[in-house]
C-alpha cells in the first residue's frame, strides 16, 4: 500500500475536471489524508481545457509529485497540451474513454498504460456526469471511503438539491464499480482522520495579515496575487478594516503608506510587474520609516512573462529595488501553512521596526490548494512605538534611541506633529543636505534592522549531514522531500530553509553550515539570485554551489535529489 | 494610543488663529513666490475651520509648492512626486475623523500625478485638494507643465512645447469632482474663504490656485491686475459649470461648482470577527 | 610654484560669485591651464547664497581638491553654511571685506588666515562690481595673465557693450592691484596654451548620444539630469532627431521604446526616482529585445534624498532593477571626457545587441564644469541587424543565431511583420507558456551579452603594484589622484577603472588583479554595491576589501589615500 | 534599411481586403467575446484605409483586448499594462509615415493608463486609439474598472465599488481630443466606418468601443438591443459635444466630435549638423 499517490483529472472546458479534483481532495481530507491540488488551464481566458493535479498522502506533503500514477481524461480535446506538466511513466495508467477517440500523442509517448474506461457510457447509464464517474474511479483506486466522498459532494453541491446529489452519488458509485476491474495497486494506507485545514497560500497570507493586525489593504489586480485581495475584501469589513481597489499599483502602495502614516497597519499586494512599479514608493517608506507590508506573489518574469506560472525571480528586486541604499526586511514563507505565520510576523516587524517588510510568496504557494494540519503557530505580537515623553519643540520624530526605533505618533496626538519626509532629514524630520544627518539616517535605518533579534523566525534547519542545502520559499518543500528520499538512500542531508532573506541571518547560517563538506543553494530562478546575495555578503563560503533553475516547470524533488546525489 | 477609525462629529474650536498653524521652519521659496500667499490663506482657513493642528494632516508630493506642509504646525506627509492624492486617500479612509488637505503643484498634480487627480475626482473621498498652479516646474528650474502656454519658450522646449494647455477645472468637472473652484494666491482673504468652503464640503474638493512663480515666470505677476474676481457664478449644475469653463478665460477666480454627489462611503463593519474567519478553513470529518 | 590651486568664490544671491568663478575658469583655460568648477547653492530655490569652487592646474585634474587655498567672500550672508564643503587649513587664506562684518564662525574655525580685503571700497572706487574685484584678485594670486582674463570677460559679457566691459576690466585691474600686497604664494607654473574643451558631464553625455546616433530622446525633468535633455532639445532638430518632454518617467521610457521599435536609436534620461519608475519597462525592453539607452545621473538617495548632491547608490537598481531575471549592459563613464565615449558606445551596444544599456553617471560628473583636452576618443560604430533573408511565414524575429542576435526589421519593411512581446515567447515572438521557449529566451538574452567581445571598453588599468584599487564612475578620478600621491610616497598602486559593470568583465578583472596582495573596491555609496556585485559573481577573491562611503560629501583623494596607506 | 523620418503622402492601395490583415495566430479570447467584432471591424477598416500591413503598426498594453495586435498581419507592439499610448507616441514621432493604431481595454486605458490617455488627447499626435470597453478587467478574471457601474458586485468589491463610473468621451473632450466617437463591437460594419474616419482624421482620434465580456459580464450581450444607433449628431463644436455627452446615455454609437486643432507638429530640421555642435565646446586662445 502506498503512502502517497498523484492523480490528474483533465478535459475540455466545462467537462468538470476541476470540480472532480476539488471534490476528490476534500474527500481525501475527510478520510484522514493530506493533499495538494494544482490547477492548469490552457491559453484561453476561459472555457478552454483544464486539468486538476491532485496529490494525496498519509503524511503532510511538501512538494509537487515527480510523477503521476493516474490520468483520467474526460475527453482528449487539447489535453495533450498538458503532457509536459503531467510526467508519467510505464507504471502510470491513463483511463481513456474509447468513445472519445484516440488519446493525445504526447500522452501516449509517456509510456503510460492505457486503460479503456467507458466514461460516457457509464455516465449516460446513470444519467450522471463523466467527471463524477472519474471521481468515483479515482476514489476507488485510492481506496478512499465512499462516505467521505459522499460528504464532500453534499458540502460542495448541497445547494443544488437532493436530486442533483443523488445523480452525482450514483455516478460516483458507477465509477467506483467500474474501477474494480482495473489492474492497479495504488491504494493508500489508511489515513489519520481528524480536523484539517483546507486553503491556498494566497488565503493563508490573507489570514496571516488579519492575524497580524492589518486593517488596510490596497491593491491593483494582478495574477496570481489578486485572490489575496479578493479574499480580504469581504473579511476586512468584518474586523473593522478596509480594502481598496486602486487605479494602479503606484496608487495602491501610496494609499497603504498613507493609511499606515495614519497609524493603521497596512499592506499592499502584487506580483512582479506591479512590484516594479512600486519600488519608488518603497524607498520613500524606507526613508520616512513608515511601516508597510508588501506581498509579492512571484510569477515567471521578466516583463509580463508567464502570469500563471511560478518562479522565484523577484528576489533581487525585493532585496534592493529602489534607487539609493535602502535596507528593508524580506521574508519568504516556506510552505502554504507558513504563509500565515510569515505574513503575521511581517506585520509585526513592519510595525515594530517602522519599515517596509516584504512577503515573497509565489504562484505555486499562492494558488496550490492544500489539506494540512491547522497552521496554529503564531507570532508573538509586536506593535508600533507611538508614545513619546517629549512634545512641542522637544519632540523629535527621528530621535536616536538604543534600538534605532523612534517614536511615531499618528495624526490626532496633540503636540507631536511631524512631517513624514523622503528628503534627507535631521532628527526632527526637517529636510537637510548636511552629510552628518544623511549618514546618521542611513546608519539608523540599517542598524535598526541589523541589530534586531529576529529569534527563530530567521529559518528552519531540518536533518543533519555534511551536505547542506539552503533554500527559500516554495523551493524548500521539494528540497525537503528530496532530502527525505536521499536519507532513505543513506545520504545524510541538512536542509536550511531561510525565512529571513534580509537582513541576512549570517550567524545562524554560519552555525548551520559549520563543518559542511558541501553547501548548495537551491532556488527557482535563472541567475541564482539568493546564491549571489549570500555570497556577496560573505554569508557563504566561496566554494558553495548553486542550483538555480527558472520556472515555469515546477521544481520536482527527483530533479533536486538527482542533482545532489 | 487608540485610533478612532470612524468619523466623529469634530468639535469646532473658535479660538484658533493663523498663528496656531505656523511652524518654525523657514520656507525655501524665492522671495515674492506666490506660494507664500497660499500658505497664509491656508493657515487662515484652517483657523477658521476650527480643527486644531494635530487633527489636521497636510499631504503633498514634490515641487516648490509641495514643500508647504513643513511650514504649518499640522501633521504632514511630504511624499514622492505626483503621489500625494493616493497617500491622502489611504490616510483619510483609515482615519476618517482627520481633516486631510492635499497640496502641490501643477507638475505634481497634472503631469505625473494626472491619473490620481482624475481618479480622486471620480472616487470622491472627503479630501481638499489645492493645486498651486504656476504653469511651470519651478523646483527643476523652469520646464513647461500641462498648464503652460503652447508657445512658452524654455530650454527643454525651445519656442514652446506646441501643445495647448488643458483646463484643470474642466478635467475635474468631467471626472466627477464635486466642488471645483479657482483662487489667486495673492488674494489671500478671498482664497481663504474658498478654502474654508472646500474643507466644509463633503467629498472631494478641488481648488486650482493661480500662484505666480516669480523666478521662472515673472510675467505672472501681472495676474494681480488680470484676475477677474467676480466673474464666476457658482452653480450646482455640472453641465452649466462645464459650459462656463470650456474655452473660457482661466484667470477668473471663485467657486465654480458645488454638487451633491455623496462622498465615498464608510466601510461596513459586519459583526463577524476573526473566529468566524478562522473557521472557514476547517474541514472536520467529525462535524 | 604650484601645479594646481583651488579657489572658492562665495556670496549671497545676486553677488555674482558664480560669474566670478566661471570667468576665472575660462581665463585659466585661455592661459593654458586645466580646471574644474563645482557650483554650490543654499536651500533656497533661487536667490539664496551661492559658491563657485574652482580648481585649476597645469595638468588635467582628476578630482575635487582636498582643500582650498583661497576663499573670497563677496559678503558673509549665510556663506558659513558652505564651510563643510570648502575644507581649509592654516595654509589657506580667506579674503574678507572688513566692511562686510565678521566672517562666519565656521570659516574662522578652519584656522585659515584672514586677510582684510576691502572689496566694497575697491569696487566703489572704480564703479565696478565686487565679484570682478574678486576675479582680479584671484587671477593675480594664481598668476593668470591679464590678457586671458580680459578675453574671457569679452566672451562672457561682450553683448553688454564696451562700457560694461570697461567697468569690469577696471574692477579686475583694481582687484589684481590690491592683491599684490597679499602675502601668499600660490602662483601656478606656466600653463600649456592650446585648444581646450569646456563643458560638463551632462553636456558630454548629450554629445556622446548624438555621436552614437541617438535621434530620439524622451524625458521628464529631474535634477541633476534635466540639463542633458535641455542641451539635446535644440540640437536634436539640427541632426534630424526629436526630443520629447513626457508627462512622467514611465511615459518617457515608453516613448523611447516606441521610437526604437520604429528603428530609430533612442534614449531616455533620468535620475534615481525616475529610474525607479522606469524599471518595469526596462524589463519589457529586455524581454522584447528593444535597443535603448538609459542615462541615470545619480544623486543622493534613497527616495528624494538630496537632489543636488552626488552618490553612486543606484548601481543595484541598474544591475537588477525589474522583476524576474533580466540581464542588461551597464556602463559607467570614469570622467567628464569619458561621458562622451561611454555614451557613444552605449548607443552602439544597445543597437548591436538589441538591449537596454545603462549609462550610470552622477551629479558630480554631470554638473561639474571642466576644462580638458578635447575628448576625441571615439567608438567604432556598430548598428542594428535589420535585414533577414527570410520573409513571410519563414521570418522569425527571435531566430537563434551564433551570436544570439536576431534580425529586427523596423515597421515599413514588407513581409517581415512581427509583434514585440513582453510575454514569454517562441522564436516567432508568439506568446507561449512552454518551458522550452522560456528557458531558450532567458539563455539567448544572457548569452548575447556575455559572449560579446567588448574589447577595451571594459575598463582601464593604470599603474602597477600589488595593491589594486577597483572603482567606477566618478570615484575613479579621486582614486587615481590618491594613487598618484601614494606613488609619490613610493607606494605602488594599480588602479582598475571599470567602465563595464554588467556583464562583469571577469577575465579582465582576473588578469588585472592577478598576483595582488590587496584588492580594495572603492565606491561612493553606503552598502558597497559594486563590491557585493563582484563578490557575488566571484569576480573578486573573498579577501577583497570594501571602501564604501555615501554622498553627499565628495570623495577627496586625501581620504582615499589615508585609508589605503 | 533606410528609415523615412518625414511624413509622406502615403499611397492608397485599393486592392486590400480584410484577409490581408489576418495573421495565422488563433485568438485566446473566449468564444463570443466582443473583441472578435472589433478585430474584424479593424481589419476591414485597415483594408479600406489602403495602407498595406507592413506600413501599419498596432500598439497595445496588457489585457484580453490588448492581445489584438498578434491577430493581425501588421507590425505590432504588445507592451506593458497601461503604456500603449506613450509607446505609440514615440513610434509615430520617430516614424511619421507609418499608420499607428493603438488598442486596449478600459482597465489598460482608463485605470492604470489614464494619465497617458489624458495627455495623448492634449498632445494630439496623429494616432488612432481604440478602447475595447467591457467595463471590467477581463484578463484578471472580473474586477471593476473605471467604467463599471457603482453597484456591480464582484469578489474584490462585494456589493460594488460604490464609485460612479466616468465617461471616457467626456474626459477625452475635456482633455482636448480632436476626434471622439463611440462604437459597438458587434455592429461590425458601422464600427469599421468609424475607424476609417478616425484613421483619416489628422491628430489624435479616440474611439470608445463597447465590447461585451461574455464571461464576466454576460449581461452586456443585451447591448445588442440597447445600443442607440442613430442618436448622435456629429459636431465640430466642442462645447456642444460636451453638453451632449455629459450625463447622457453611454449606449449611443456614432461620431460625437470632430474638431480642427492642428496635429502635433513636425520636428524642425535646422541646418546645423554635428560639426557646429562639436565646435560649441571649444575654447581656443588662438581664435
Ligand atoms: C519621480 C520624480 N520625477 C521627477 C522629479 C523632479 N521634480 C521635482 S519637482 C518637479 C516638478 C515641480 O513642478 P510643480 O509640481 O509644478 O511644482 P513647483 O515647483 O512649480 O511648485 C519635478 C519634475 C522627482 N522629484 N521625482
Ligand atoms: C503593471 C501590471 N499591473 C497589473 C497587471 C494585471 N493585469 C493584466 S490585464 C489587466 C486588466 C485588464 O483589463 P482591461 O484593460 O479592461 O482588458 P480586458 O481584459 O478587459 O480586455 C490587469 C490588471 C499587469 N499585467 N501589469
Ligand atoms: S522657483 Fe518659482 S515656484 Fe519655486 S519658490 Fe521660486 S518663485 Fe516659487
Ligand atoms: S474574459 Fe471577457 S474580455 Fe476576456 S476574452 Fe473572455 S469574454 Fe473576452
Ligand atoms: Mg508648478
Ligand atoms: Mg476591460
mmCIF file of N, CA and C in Angstrom, chain B residues 86-147:
data_model
loop_
_atom_site.group_PDB
_atom_site.id
_atom_site.type_symbol
_atom_site.label_atom_id
_atom_site.label_comp_id
_atom_site.label_asym_id
_atom_site.label_seq_id
_atom_site.Cartn_x
_atom_site.Cartn_y
_atom_site.Cartn_z
ATOM 1 N N UNK B 86 -3.104 59.666 -3.670
ATOM 2 C CA UNK B 86 -3.305 58.331 -3.092
ATOM 3 C C UNK B 86 -2.895 58.253 -1.620
ATOM 4 N N UNK B 87 -1.817 58.909 -1.238
ATOM 5 C CA UNK B 87 -1.428 58.890 0.177
ATOM 6 C C UNK B 87 -2.570 59.446 1.012
ATOM 7 N N UNK B 88 -3.104 60.581 0.580
ATOM 8 C CA UNK B 88 -4.178 61.223 1.333
ATOM 9 C C UNK B 88 -5.430 60.347 1.352
ATOM 10 N N UNK B 89 -5.691 59.677 0.249
ATOM 11 C CA UNK B 89 -6.856 58.787 0.172
ATOM 12 C C UNK B 89 -6.735 57.674 1.217
ATOM 13 N N UNK B 90 -5.571 57.051 1.276
ATOM 14 C CA UNK B 90 -5.363 55.999 2.271
ATOM 15 C C UNK B 90 -5.498 56.540 3.682
ATOM 16 N N UNK B 91 -4.896 57.679 3.909
ATOM 17 C CA UNK B 91 -4.938 58.270 5.244
ATOM 18 C C UNK B 91 -6.372 58.585 5.661
ATOM 19 N N UNK B 92 -7.109 59.209 4.769
ATOM 20 C CA UNK B 92 -8.472 59.621 5.106
ATOM 21 C C UNK B 92 -9.372 58.403 5.332
ATOM 22 N N UNK B 93 -9.179 57.369 4.523
ATOM 23 C CA UNK B 93 -10.027 56.189 4.695
ATOM 24 C C UNK B 93 -9.678 55.450 5.982
ATOM 25 N N UNK B 94 -8.402 55.481 6.334
ATOM 26 C CA UNK B 94 -8.000 54.812 7.573
ATOM 27 C C UNK B 94 -8.384 55.642 8.796
ATOM 28 N N UNK B 95 -8.405 56.959 8.641
ATOM 29 C CA UNK B 95 -8.657 57.850 9.778
ATOM 30 C C UNK B 95 -9.654 58.931 9.381
ATOM 31 N N UNK B 96 -10.894 58.542 9.168
ATOM 32 C CA UNK B 96 -11.876 59.487 8.598
ATOM 33 C C UNK B 96 -12.107 60.731 9.452
ATOM 34 N N UNK B 97 -11.755 60.690 10.730
ATOM 35 C CA UNK B 97 -12.031 61.842 11.574
ATOM 36 C C UNK B 97 -11.007 62.953 11.410
ATOM 37 N N UNK B 98 -9.930 62.704 10.662
ATOM 38 C CA UNK B 98 -8.933 63.762 10.452
ATOM 39 C C UNK B 98 -9.374 64.711 9.345
ATOM 40 N N UNK B 99 -8.883 65.939 9.419
ATOM 41 C CA UNK B 99 -9.066 66.883 8.312
ATOM 42 C C UNK B 99 -7.863 66.693 7.391
ATOM 43 N N UNK B 100 -8.085 66.177 6.206
ATOM 44 C CA UNK B 100 -6.950 65.893 5.324
ATOM 45 C C UNK B 100 -6.961 66.841 4.119
ATOM 46 N N UNK B 101 -5.872 67.597 4.001
ATOM 47 C CA UNK B 101 -5.736 68.576 2.923
ATOM 48 C C UNK B 101 -4.518 68.192 2.079
ATOM 49 N N UNK B 102 -4.683 68.222 0.777
ATOM 50 C CA UNK B 102 -3.602 67.835 -0.131
ATOM 51 C C UNK B 102 -3.147 69.092 -0.878
ATOM 52 N N UNK B 103 -1.830 69.285 -0.941
ATOM 53 C CA UNK B 103 -1.316 70.460 -1.656
ATOM 54 C C UNK B 103 -0.215 70.041 -2.625
ATOM 55 N N UNK B 104 -0.028 70.832 -3.664
ATOM 56 C CA UNK B 104 1.050 70.531 -4.605
ATOM 57 C C UNK B 104 1.020 71.458 -5.794
ATOM 58 N N UNK B 105 1.841 71.131 -6.774
ATOM 59 C CA UNK B 105 1.976 71.992 -7.939
ATOM 60 C C UNK B 105 1.291 71.419 -9.166
ATOM 61 N N UNK B 106 1.360 72.159 -10.242
ATOM 62 C CA UNK B 106 0.755 71.751 -11.499
ATOM 63 C C UNK B 106 1.520 70.584 -12.125
ATOM 64 N N UNK B 107 2.827 70.553 -11.938
ATOM 65 C CA UNK B 107 3.591 69.424 -12.453
ATOM 66 C C UNK B 107 3.220 68.171 -11.663
ATOM 67 N N UNK B 108 3.276 68.304 -10.373
ATOM 68 C CA UNK B 108 2.975 67.202 -9.466
ATOM 69 C C UNK B 108 1.559 66.652 -9.678
ATOM 70 N N UNK B 109 0.612 67.557 -9.838
ATOM 71 C CA UNK B 109 -0.783 67.145 -9.867
ATOM 72 C C UNK B 109 -1.345 66.852 -11.245
ATOM 73 N N UNK B 110 -0.877 67.573 -12.253
ATOM 74 C CA UNK B 110 -1.487 67.418 -13.581
ATOM 75 C C UNK B 110 -0.591 66.639 -14.534
ATOM 76 N N UNK B 111 0.706 66.632 -14.265
ATOM 77 C CA UNK B 111 1.582 65.904 -15.180
ATOM 78 C C UNK B 111 1.752 64.484 -14.623
ATOM 79 N N UNK B 112 2.752 64.271 -13.808
ATOM 80 C CA UNK B 112 2.982 62.902 -13.323
ATOM 81 C C UNK B 112 1.811 62.376 -12.503
ATOM 82 N N UNK B 113 1.103 63.263 -11.819
ATOM 83 C CA UNK B 113 0.015 62.811 -10.949
ATOM 84 C C UNK B 113 -1.361 62.870 -11.580
ATOM 85 N N UNK B 114 -1.427 63.109 -12.886
ATOM 86 C CA UNK B 114 -2.709 63.345 -13.538
ATOM 87 C C UNK B 114 -3.729 62.224 -13.362
ATOM 88 N N UNK B 115 -3.251 60.996 -13.349
ATOM 89 C CA UNK B 115 -4.195 59.890 -13.231
ATOM 90 C C UNK B 115 -4.834 59.854 -11.848
ATOM 91 N N UNK B 116 -4.036 60.122 -10.840
ATOM 92 C CA UNK B 116 -4.589 60.109 -9.478
ATOM 93 C C UNK B 116 -5.582 61.257 -9.314
ATOM 94 N N UNK B 117 -5.286 62.370 -9.974
ATOM 95 C CA UNK B 117 -6.192 63.515 -9.936
ATOM 96 C C UNK B 117 -7.556 63.111 -10.503
ATOM 97 N N UNK B 118 -7.526 62.535 -11.684
ATOM 98 C CA UNK B 118 -8.763 62.126 -12.344
ATOM 99 C C UNK B 118 -9.531 61.127 -11.465
ATOM 100 N N UNK B 119 -8.809 60.169 -10.922
ATOM 101 C CA UNK B 119 -9.491 59.138 -10.133
ATOM 102 C C UNK B 119 -9.935 59.651 -8.767
ATOM 103 N N UNK B 120 -9.233 60.621 -8.229
ATOM 104 C CA UNK B 120 -9.677 61.209 -6.956
ATOM 105 C C UNK B 120 -10.981 61.978 -7.177
ATOM 106 N N UNK B 121 -11.067 62.680 -8.301
ATOM 107 C CA UNK B 121 -12.310 63.400 -8.633
ATOM 108 C C UNK B 121 -13.470 62.406 -8.700
ATOM 109 N N UNK B 122 -13.212 61.301 -9.330
ATOM 110 C CA UNK B 122 -14.230 60.283 -9.527
ATOM 111 C C UNK B 122 -14.594 59.598 -8.212
ATOM 112 N N UNK B 123 -13.585 59.306 -7.405
ATOM 113 C CA UNK B 123 -13.806 58.500 -6.199
ATOM 114 C C UNK B 123 -14.528 59.293 -5.113
ATOM 115 N N UNK B 124 -14.240 60.593 -5.067
ATOM 116 C CA UNK B 124 -14.976 61.480 -4.164
ATOM 117 C C UNK B 124 -14.780 61.191 -2.680
ATOM 118 N N UNK B 125 -13.545 60.874 -2.317
ATOM 119 C CA UNK B 125 -13.213 60.761 -0.888
ATOM 120 C C UNK B 125 -13.156 62.180 -0.321
ATOM 121 N N UNK B 126 -13.531 62.327 0.913
ATOM 122 C CA UNK B 126 -13.638 63.660 1.514
ATOM 123 C C UNK B 126 -12.272 64.308 1.793
ATOM 124 N N UNK B 127 -11.677 64.837 0.744
ATOM 125 C CA UNK B 127 -10.376 65.495 0.825
ATOM 126 C C UNK B 127 -10.500 66.899 0.237
ATOM 127 N N UNK B 128 -9.585 67.767 0.597
ATOM 128 C CA UNK B 128 -9.491 69.065 -0.069
ATOM 129 C C UNK B 128 -8.167 69.096 -0.816
ATOM 130 N N UNK B 129 -8.215 69.363 -2.092
ATOM 131 C CA UNK B 129 -7.001 69.327 -2.913
ATOM 132 C C UNK B 129 -6.711 70.718 -3.472
ATOM 133 N N UNK B 130 -5.563 71.262 -3.087
ATOM 134 C CA UNK B 130 -5.177 72.611 -3.511
ATOM 135 C C UNK B 130 -3.985 72.513 -4.453
ATOM 136 N N UNK B 131 -4.160 72.911 -5.691
ATOM 137 C CA UNK B 131 -3.029 72.924 -6.618
ATOM 138 C C UNK B 131 -2.530 74.354 -6.780
ATOM 139 N N UNK B 132 -1.256 74.541 -6.485
ATOM 140 C CA UNK B 132 -0.627 75.844 -6.644
ATOM 141 C C UNK B 132 -0.056 75.885 -8.054
ATOM 142 N N UNK B 133 -0.858 76.424 -8.947
ATOM 143 C CA UNK B 133 -0.538 76.324 -10.373
ATOM 144 C C UNK B 133 0.239 77.558 -10.826
ATOM 145 N N UNK B 134 1.516 77.348 -11.079
ATOM 146 C CA UNK B 134 2.340 78.454 -11.609
ATOM 147 C C UNK B 134 2.691 78.209 -13.078
ATOM 148 N N UNK B 135 2.053 77.210 -13.640
ATOM 149 C CA UNK B 135 2.252 76.900 -15.059
ATOM 150 C C UNK B 135 3.727 76.678 -15.404
ATOM 151 N N UNK B 136 4.408 76.031 -14.493
ATOM 152 C CA UNK B 136 5.818 75.728 -14.730
ATOM 153 C C UNK B 136 6.281 74.743 -13.673
ATOM 154 N N UNK B 137 7.323 73.982 -13.985
ATOM 155 C CA UNK B 137 8.009 73.198 -12.964
ATOM 156 C C UNK B 137 9.024 74.141 -12.321
ATOM 157 N N UNK B 138 8.701 74.659 -11.157
ATOM 158 C CA UNK B 138 9.606 75.597 -10.508
ATOM 159 C C UNK B 138 10.844 74.893 -9.967
ATOM 160 N N UNK B 139 10.617 73.850 -9.213
ATOM 161 C CA UNK B 139 11.705 73.179 -8.493
ATOM 162 C C UNK B 139 12.819 72.701 -9.422
ATOM 163 N N UNK B 140 12.469 72.273 -10.618
ATOM 164 C CA UNK B 140 13.502 71.782 -11.543
ATOM 165 C C UNK B 140 13.962 72.872 -12.502
ATOM 166 N N UNK B 141 13.618 74.095 -12.165
ATOM 167 C CA UNK B 141 14.164 75.276 -12.820
ATOM 168 C C UNK B 141 13.601 75.578 -14.210
ATOM 169 N N UNK B 142 12.275 75.465 -14.284
ATOM 170 C CA UNK B 142 11.637 76.095 -15.427
ATOM 171 C C UNK B 142 11.356 75.280 -16.663
ATOM 172 N N UNK B 143 10.572 74.205 -16.515
ATOM 173 C CA UNK B 143 10.104 73.498 -17.716
ATOM 174 C C UNK B 143 8.583 73.650 -17.796
ATOM 175 N N UNK B 144 8.033 73.548 -19.012
ATOM 176 C CA UNK B 144 6.593 73.730 -19.184
ATOM 177 C C UNK B 144 5.785 72.573 -18.602
ATOM 178 N N UNK B 145 4.659 72.896 -18.004
ATOM 179 C CA UNK B 145 3.767 71.898 -17.417
ATOM 180 C C UNK B 145 2.523 71.768 -18.294
ATOM 181 N N UNK B 146 1.569 70.922 -17.894
ATOM 182 C CA UNK B 146 0.349 70.779 -18.704
ATOM 183 C C UNK B 146 -0.506 72.044 -18.759
ATOM 184 N N UNK B 147 -0.223 73.024 -17.910
ATOM 185 C CA UNK B 147 -0.999 74.267 -17.996
ATOM 186 C C UNK B 147 -0.194 75.421 -18.606
#
